[in-house]
Amino acid sequence: MKSILITGGCGFIGANFVRLAIEQLPAARIVNLDKLTYAGNPENLAGLENHPRYRFVKGDICDASLVGRLFAEEGFDCVVHFAAESHVDRSIEGPAEFISTNILGTFTLLEAARKAWKGTVPLKGQSPRFLHVSTDEVYGSLGETGYFTETTPYDPRSPYSASKASSDHLVSAYHHTYGLPVLITNCSNNYGPYQFPEKLIPLIINNALNGKDLPVYGDGKNVRDWLYVVDHCTAILKVLGNGRIGETYNVGGNSEKQNIEVVQTICDILDEKSGLLSSGQPRRSLIRFVKDRAGHDRRYAIDASKISDELGWQPSLAFDEGIRRTIDWYLENSDWISAVLDGSYHTYYQKMYGER
Ligand code: NAD
Ligand code: DAU
């Protein structure tokens, strides 16, 4: 049986990945190491607590003795590393946590893997593998045309993207220097169930539902390439299974949208599903153009032909369908939104595990 360490499994993408991995990798034991920051919600994995192939460990990836102990106890042959501080706006307000978790935390995991796997590299077959989950933001900002490929030079422009770029470089360096069997994925913007409602799409859905202002930064014409989160998770599974060691794979939705288009689409779908606002106005009337994000990257767009050609991965959902599915999920889980916003979901953790 494979033994997989997943870091940050209580966050948005990590939780979707843990659920998919439990289902799609029936011979894998999964250990989820998560510090439960504001973004980590154990309820995202409700129902798995007593699963025979799942273990949750509350802890910090920067804690070298904890990470080393887990490697010794569990004999991991795979690491899928999601844990990070992930919100650009928070990195502008306070970069320190980003440096600590994203850089030092990644370094701590690399050191633990290097020690645990020493002498076992190179191996025949698939194991071991250290898959580092990263972002398209490391490549900087595009103009009107062009795409990020795996050979685009790094040009991070926020404390968040600089910390992710730094972690990517460490991961690559551990491959080149020590032969650590690493893989890196650089993905575009995700959306879907369990996304903390401070990122654009869940924030707009929640505010639009509650008749609150819809803040659009700058002129609203910044472009992001949107990918449904489960498609990102299937890409990670493909790379984990069949990606070439030492390689980077870009992952994207082939679905570029201006922010204002995304916000208007959400407004229109909610008007259709839930009726107009109590004032009789459509939800587009809530849109407010606000002060721009400092250093706001203008456009991201991914060329995902490498993962498509080598591993046969393609996104399964177009944005039009994915956004409807996402809105339905938030409509059905309004309690989840209130609980994550007021922090009360942590009572679930106390109930299940007896501490916070
Ligand atoms: P998230 O903020 O929703 O979740 C992060 C998780 O990591 C949380 O569960 C949190 O508790 C945990 N965590 C944070 N610091 C930790 C620490 N020191 N030790 C242990 N756990 C810690 O993030 P997300 O949006 O799910 O992103 C996951 C990964 O994917 C990140 O590495 C991010 O850079 C990358 N990524 C995200 C996107 C996106 O659109 N969200 C796109 C591309 C890549
Ligand atoms: O590209 C991948 C990245 O996508 C990931 O690495 C990050 O972890 C993830 O958070 C996301 O970063 P963005 O900064 O692109 O996502 P965010 O949802 O914060 O913003 C999306 C766009 O919407 C961006 O251009 C800023 C804008 N925006 C955002 C918020 C929160 C607004 O106009 N208004 C808002 O209130």
Coordinates of C-alpha atoms and ligand atoms in Angstrom, one line a residue:
M1 CA 0.0 0.0 0.0
K2 CA 1.2 3.5 -0.8
S3 CA 1.6 5.9 2.0
I4 CA 0.9 9.5 1.0
L5 CA 1.5 12.7 3.1
I6 CA -0.8 15.4 2.0
T7 CA -0.1 18.8 3.5
G8 CA -2.9 21.4 3.8
G9 CA -5.6 18.9 3.2
C10 CA -8.2 20.9 5.2
G11 CA -7.9 23.9 2.8
F12 CA -9.8 24.4 -0.4
I13 CA -7.9 22.4 -3.0
G14 CA -6.4 20.0 -0.5
A15 CA -9.8 19.0 0.8
N16 CA -11.1 18.3 -2.7
F17 CA -7.9 16.4 -3.4
V18 CA -8.1 14.2 -0.2
R19 CA -11.7 13.3 -1.1
L20 CA -10.7 12.4 -4.7
A21 CA -7.6 10.5 -3.6
I22 CA -9.5 8.3 -1.1
E23 CA -11.9 7.4 -3.9
Q24 CA -9.4 7.0 -6.8
L25 CA -6.4 5.4 -5.0
P26 CA -8.0 2.5 -3.1
A27 CA -4.5 1.1 -2.2
A28 CA -3.3 4.4 -0.6
R29 CA -3.1 5.4 3.0
I30 CA -3.5 9.2 3.4
V31 CA -2.1 11.3 6.2
N32 CA -3.3 14.9 6.2
L33 CA -1.0 17.3 8.0
D34 CA -2.7 20.7 8.5
K35 CA -2.1 23.5 10.9
L36 CA -5.8 24.6 10.7
T37 CA -5.1 28.3 10.0
Y38 CA -8.1 30.5 9.3
A39 CA -8.2 28.8 5.8
G40 CA -8.2 25.2 7.1
N41 CA -11.5 23.8 7.9
P42 CA -11.7 20.2 9.2
E43 CA -15.4 20.1 8.3
N44 CA -14.3 20.1 4.7
L45 CA -13.4 16.5 5.3
A46 CA -16.4 15.6 7.4
G47 CA -17.2 11.9 7.1
L48 CA -13.6 10.8 6.6
E49 CA -12.6 10.9 10.3
N50 CA -12.9 7.2 10.9
H51 CA -12.0 6.1 7.4
P52 CA -9.5 3.2 7.8
R53 CA -7.1 4.7 5.2
Y54 CA -7.1 8.2 6.5
R55 CA -5.3 10.0 9.4
F56 CA -5.5 13.7 10.3
V57 CA -2.6 15.3 12.1
K58 CA -3.0 18.9 13.3
G59 CA 0.5 20.5 13.0
D60 CA 2.8 22.9 11.3
I61 CA 4.9 21.9 8.3
C62 CA 7.6 24.1 9.7
D63 CA 7.9 21.8 12.7
A64 CA 10.8 19.6 11.7
S65 CA 10.6 17.2 14.6
L66 CA 6.9 16.5 13.9
V67 CA 7.5 16.1 10.2
G68 CA 10.4 13.8 10.8
R69 CA 8.4 11.7 13.3
L70 CA 5.6 11.3 10.7
F71 CA 8.0 10.2 8.0
A72 CA 9.4 7.6 10.5
E73 CA 5.9 6.4 11.7
E74 CA 4.2 6.3 8.3
G75 CA 7.0 5.4 5.9
F76 CA 5.7 7.9 3.3
D77 CA 6.5 7.1 -0.3
C78 CA 4.7 10.2 -1.7
V79 CA 4.2 13.7 -0.6
V80 CA 1.6 16.0 -2.1
H81 CA 2.3 19.5 -0.8
F82 CA -0.6 21.9 -0.8
A83 CA -0.1 23.7 2.6
A84 CA 0.5 27.4 2.1
E85 CA -0.6 30.9 2.8
S86 CA -2.5 31.4 -0.4
H87 CA -4.2 34.8 -0.5
V88 CA -2.4 37.6 -2.3
D89 CA -4.2 40.4 -0.4
R90 CA -3.1 39.0 2.9
S91 CA 0.4 38.7 1.6
I92 CA 0.3 42.5 0.9
E93 CA -1.0 43.2 4.4
G94 CA 1.4 40.9 6.2
P95 CA 4.0 38.9 4.3
A96 CA 5.8 37.2 7.3
E97 CA 3.6 34.1 7.5
F98 CA 4.0 33.6 3.7
I99 CA 7.8 33.5 4.1
S100 CA 7.5 31.1 7.0
T101 CA 5.0 28.6 5.7
N102 CA 5.6 28.8 2.0
I103 CA 9.4 28.9 2.1
L104 CA 10.6 27.5 5.4
G105 CA 7.7 25.0 5.5
T106 CA 8.6 23.7 2.1
F107 CA 12.3 23.5 3.1
T108 CA 11.3 21.5 6.2
L109 CA 9.4 19.0 4.1
L110 CA 12.2 18.7 1.5
E111 CA 14.7 18.0 4.3
A112 CA 12.5 15.3 5.8
A113 CA 12.0 13.6 2.5
R114 CA 15.7 13.8 1.7
K115 CA 16.6 12.2 5.0
A116 CA 13.9 9.5 4.8
W117 CA 14.5 8.6 1.1
K118 CA 18.3 8.8 1.2
G119 CA 19.8 5.8 -0.5
T120 CA 16.5 4.9 -2.2
V121 CA 17.0 7.3 -5.1
P122 CA 16.8 6.6 -8.0
L123 CA 14.2 3.9 -7.6
K124 CA 12.5 1.7 -10.1
G125 CA 8.8 2.2 -10.7
Q126 CA 6.8 5.0 -9.3
S127 CA 8.0 5.7 -5.8
P128 CA 9.0 7.8 -4.0
R129 CA 7.6 11.1 -5.3
F130 CA 7.4 14.6 -3.9
L131 CA 4.8 16.7 -5.7
H132 CA 4.8 20.4 -5.0
V133 CA 1.6 22.2 -5.8
S134 CA 2.4 25.7 -7.1
T135 CA 0.8 28.6 -9.0
D136 CA 0.9 30.4 -12.4
E137 CA 1.6 33.6 -10.4
V138 CA 5.3 32.8 -10.3
Y139 CA 5.5 33.7 -14.0
G140 CA 4.4 37.3 -13.4
S141 CA 1.9 39.2 -15.5
L142 CA 1.0 38.9 -19.2
G143 CA 0.0 41.6 -21.7
E144 CA -2.9 41.3 -24.0
T145 CA -1.4 38.2 -25.7
G146 CA 0.7 35.2 -24.9
Y147 CA 0.7 32.3 -22.5
F148 CA 2.7 31.0 -19.6
T149 CA 4.6 27.8 -20.6
E150 CA 6.9 25.7 -18.4
T151 CA 9.9 27.6 -19.7
T152 CA 8.6 31.1 -19.1
P153 CA 11.1 32.9 -16.8
Y154 CA 10.0 33.4 -13.3
D155 CA 8.9 37.0 -12.5
P156 CA 6.9 37.0 -9.2
R157 CA 5.4 40.4 -8.3
S158 CA 3.7 39.9 -4.9
P159 CA 5.0 38.6 -1.6
Y160 CA 2.7 35.6 -2.1
S161 CA 4.0 34.8 -5.6
A162 CA 7.6 35.5 -4.6
S163 CA 7.3 33.0 -1.7
K164 CA 5.8 30.4 -4.0
A165 CA 8.6 31.0 -6.6
S166 CA 11.1 30.6 -3.8
S167 CA 9.6 27.3 -2.8
D168 CA 9.6 26.1 -6.4
H169 CA 13.3 26.9 -6.7
L170 CA 14.0 25.0 -3.6
V171 CA 12.1 22.0 -4.8
S172 CA 14.0 22.1 -8.2
A173 CA 17.3 22.5 -6.4
Y174 CA 16.7 19.4 -4.2
H175 CA 16.2 17.4 -7.5
H176 CA 19.3 18.7 -9.2
T177 CA 21.5 18.6 -6.1
Y178 CA 20.3 15.5 -4.2
G179 CA 18.3 13.6 -6.8
L180 CA 15.1 14.0 -4.8
P181 CA 12.3 12.7 -7.1
V182 CA 10.2 15.9 -7.4
L183 CA 7.4 17.1 -9.6
I184 CA 6.0 20.6 -9.7
T185 CA 2.6 21.7 -10.9
N186 CA 1.8 25.4 -11.7
C187 CA -1.9 26.0 -11.9
S188 CA -4.2 28.8 -12.7
N189 CA -7.1 30.2 -10.6
N190 CA -9.3 27.5 -9.1
Y191 CA -12.9 27.8 -8.1
G192 CA -15.5 25.3 -6.7
P193 CA -16.7 23.9 -3.4
Y194 CA -15.0 24.6 -0.1
Q195 CA -13.2 27.8 -1.2
F196 CA -12.8 30.2 1.7
P197 CA -15.1 33.2 1.0
E198 CA -12.5 35.9 0.8
K199 CA -11.3 34.9 -2.7
L200 CA -13.2 36.5 -5.7
I201 CA -15.7 33.9 -6.6
P202 CA -17.0 32.7 -3.2
L203 CA -16.8 36.3 -1.9
I204 CA -19.0 37.6 -4.7
I205 CA -21.5 34.7 -4.4
N206 CA -21.8 35.3 -0.7
N207 CA -22.2 39.0 -0.9
A208 CA -24.6 38.9 -3.9
L209 CA -26.7 36.4 -2.0
N210 CA -26.8 38.8 1.0
G211 CA -27.4 42.0 -0.9
K212 CA -23.9 43.3 0.0
D213 CA -21.6 45.4 -2.2
L214 CA -19.6 43.5 -4.8
P215 CA -16.0 45.0 -4.7
V216 CA -14.3 44.9 -8.1
Y217 CA -10.6 46.0 -8.0
G218 CA -9.5 48.8 -10.4
D219 CA -11.2 48.7 -13.8
G220 CA -12.3 45.1 -13.4
K221 CA -10.5 44.1 -16.6
N222 CA -7.7 42.0 -15.0
V223 CA -7.9 38.5 -16.6
R224 CA -7.6 35.2 -14.8
D225 CA -7.8 31.6 -16.3
W226 CA -10.4 29.7 -14.3
L227 CA -10.3 26.0 -13.6
Y228 CA -12.8 23.9 -11.7
V229 CA -11.0 22.6 -8.6
V230 CA -11.8 18.9 -9.2
D231 CA -10.1 19.2 -12.6
H232 CA -7.0 20.6 -10.9
C233 CA -7.1 17.6 -8.6
T234 CA -7.3 15.1 -11.5
A235 CA -4.3 16.8 -13.0
I236 CA -2.3 16.4 -9.8
L237 CA -3.3 12.7 -9.7
K238 CA -2.1 12.3 -13.3
V239 CA 1.2 14.0 -12.6
L240 CA 1.7 12.0 -9.4
G241 CA 1.1 8.7 -11.2
N242 CA 2.8 9.3 -14.6
G243 CA 4.6 12.6 -14.6
R244 CA 8.3 12.6 -15.4
I245 CA 10.5 13.1 -12.3
G246 CA 12.1 16.5 -12.2
E247 CA 9.5 18.0 -14.5
T248 CA 7.1 20.9 -14.2
Y249 CA 3.6 20.7 -15.6
N250 CA 1.4 23.8 -16.1
V251 CA -2.3 23.3 -15.4
G252 CA -5.0 25.6 -16.7
G253 CA -8.6 25.9 -17.6
N254 CA -8.3 27.4 -21.0
S255 CA -10.9 29.7 -19.7
E256 CA -9.8 33.3 -19.6
K257 CA -12.3 35.9 -18.1
Q258 CA -12.1 39.5 -17.1
N259 CA -13.0 39.8 -13.4
I260 CA -16.0 42.0 -14.3
E261 CA -17.4 39.3 -16.6
V262 CA -17.1 36.7 -13.7
V263 CA -18.9 39.0 -11.3
Q264 CA -21.7 39.8 -13.8
T265 CA -22.1 36.1 -14.6
I266 CA -22.5 35.3 -10.9
C267 CA -25.1 38.1 -10.5
D268 CA -27.1 37.0 -13.5
I269 CA -27.2 33.3 -12.4
L270 CA -28.2 34.3 -8.8
D271 CA -31.0 36.5 -10.1
E272 CA -32.2 33.6 -12.2
K273 CA -32.0 31.1 -9.3
S274 CA -33.0 33.2 -6.3
G275 CA -35.0 36.1 -7.8
L276 CA -34.1 39.8 -7.8
L277 CA -33.0 41.7 -4.7
S278 CA -35.7 42.7 -2.2
S279 CA -35.4 46.2 -3.7
G280 CA -36.5 44.8 -7.0
Q281 CA -33.0 45.6 -8.5
P282 CA -30.8 43.0 -10.3
R283 CA -27.7 42.0 -8.4
R284 CA -25.4 43.8 -10.9
S285 CA -26.6 47.0 -9.1
L286 CA -24.4 45.9 -6.2
I287 CA -21.2 46.1 -8.2
R288 CA -18.7 48.7 -6.9
F289 CA -15.4 49.6 -8.5
V290 CA -12.9 50.0 -5.6
K291 CA -9.3 50.9 -5.2
D292 CA -7.0 48.5 -7.0
R293 CA -4.8 45.9 -5.4
A294 CA -1.2 47.1 -5.0
G295 CA 0.9 45.6 -7.9
H296 CA -2.2 43.9 -9.3
D297 CA -1.1 41.4 -12.1
R298 CA -3.0 42.2 -15.3
R299 CA -3.4 38.9 -17.0
Y300 CA -2.6 35.2 -16.4
A301 CA -3.1 32.5 -19.0
I302 CA -1.8 29.0 -19.1
D303 CA -0.5 26.9 -22.0
A304 CA -1.4 23.5 -20.7
S305 CA -0.3 21.6 -23.8
K306 CA 2.5 19.7 -22.0
I307 CA 0.3 18.0 -19.5
S308 CA -2.3 17.4 -22.3
D309 CA 0.2 15.9 -24.7
E310 CA 2.3 13.8 -22.2
L311 CA -0.4 12.7 -19.8
G312 CA -3.6 13.1 -21.6
W313 CA -5.1 15.5 -19.1
Q314 CA -7.8 18.0 -20.1
P315 CA -10.3 20.0 -18.0
S316 CA -13.6 18.3 -17.9
L317 CA -15.8 21.3 -17.1
A318 CA -16.2 24.5 -19.1
F319 CA -16.5 27.7 -17.0
D320 CA -20.3 28.1 -17.8
E321 CA -21.0 24.7 -16.3
G322 CA -18.5 24.9 -13.5
I323 CA -19.7 28.2 -12.2
R324 CA -23.3 27.0 -12.1
R325 CA -22.2 23.9 -10.2
T326 CA -20.3 26.1 -7.8
I327 CA -23.1 28.5 -7.2
D328 CA -25.4 25.5 -6.5
W329 CA -22.9 24.2 -3.9
Y330 CA -22.8 27.5 -2.1
L331 CA -26.6 27.8 -2.2
E332 CA -26.9 24.4 -0.6
N333 CA -24.1 25.1 1.9
S334 CA -24.9 28.5 3.3
D335 CA -24.3 27.3 6.8
W336 CA -20.8 26.3 5.8
I337 CA -20.1 29.9 4.6
S338 CA -21.4 31.5 7.8
A339 CA -19.4 29.0 9.9
V340 CA -16.1 29.6 8.2
L341 CA -16.6 33.4 8.3
D342 CA -17.3 33.5 12.0
G343 CA -14.7 30.7 12.8
S344 CA -17.4 28.6 14.5
Y345 CA -16.5 25.6 12.3
H346 CA -13.7 25.0 14.8
T347 CA -16.3 23.7 17.2
Y348 CA -16.6 20.8 14.8
Y349 CA -12.9 20.1 15.3
Q350 CA -13.3 20.3 19.1
K351 CA -16.2 17.8 18.9
M352 CA -14.2 15.3 16.8
Y353 CA -10.7 15.6 18.2
G354 CA -11.2 17.1 21.6
E355 CA -8.9 20.2 21.3
R356 CA -8.3 23.2 19.2
Ligands
NAD1 P1 -6.0 27.5 1.2 O1 -5.5 28.8 1.7 O2 -7.5 27.3 1.0 O3 -5.6 26.3 2.2 C1 -4.3 26.2 2.7 C2 -4.3 25.1 3.7 O4 -2.9 25.0 4.2 C3 -5.2 25.3 4.9 O5 -5.8 24.1 5.3 C4 -4.2 25.7 6.0 O6 -4.7 25.4 7.3 C5 -3.0 24.9 5.7 N1 -1.8 25.5 6.2 C6 -1.4 26.8 6.1 N2 -0.2 27.0 6.8 C7 0.2 25.8 7.2 C8 1.3 25.3 7.9 N3 2.3 26.1 8.3 N4 1.4 24.0 8.3 C9 0.4 23.1 7.9 N5 -0.7 23.5 7.2 C10 -0.8 24.8 6.9 O7 -5.2 27.2 -0.1 P2 -5.7 26.6 -1.5 O8 -6.3 27.7 -2.3 O9 -6.3 25.3 -1.3 O10 -4.3 26.4 -2.2 C11 -3.5 25.1 -1.9 C12 -2.2 25.2 -2.7 O11 -2.4 25.3 -4.1 C13 -1.3 26.3 -2.3 O12 0.0 25.9 -2.3 C14 -1.5 27.4 -3.4 O13 -0.4 28.2 -3.6 C15 -1.7 26.5 -4.6 N6 -2.6 27.0 -5.7 C16 -3.8 27.6 -5.4 C17 -4.6 28.0 -6.4 C18 -6.0 28.6 -6.2 O14 -6.6 29.2 -7.1 N7 -6.5 28.6 -5.0 C19 -4.1 27.9 -7.7 C20 -2.9 27.4 -8.0 C21 -2.1 26.9 -6.9
DAU2 O1 -3.5 32.2 -10.2 C1 -3.5 31.3 -9.2 C2 -3.8 32.0 -7.9 O2 -5.1 32.4 -7.9 C3 -3.4 31.2 -6.7 O3 -2.0 31.0 -6.6 C4 -3.8 32.0 -5.4 O4 -3.6 31.2 -4.3 C5 -5.3 32.3 -5.5 O5 -5.7 33.0 -4.4 C6 -5.6 33.0 -6.8 O6 -5.0 34.4 -6.7 P1 -5.8 35.7 -7.2 O7 -5.2 36.8 -6.6 O8 -5.9 35.7 -8.7 O9 -7.3 35.3 -6.6 P2 -8.3 36.3 -5.9 O10 -9.6 35.4 -5.8 O11 -7.8 36.9 -4.7 O12 -8.6 37.4 -7.0 C7 -9.0 37.1 -8.4 C8 -9.1 38.4 -9.1 O13 -10.2 39.1 -8.6 C9 -7.8 39.2 -9.0 O14 -7.6 39.9 -10.2 C10 -8.2 40.3 -7.9 C11 -9.7 40.4 -8.1 N1 -10.5 40.7 -6.9 C12 -10.4 39.9 -5.9 C13 -11.1 40.1 -4.7 C14 -10.9 39.2 -3.5 C15 -11.5 41.7 -7.0 O15 -11.6 42.4 -8.0 N2 -12.3 41.9 -5.9 C16 -12.1 41.1 -4.7 O16 -12.8 41.4 -3.7

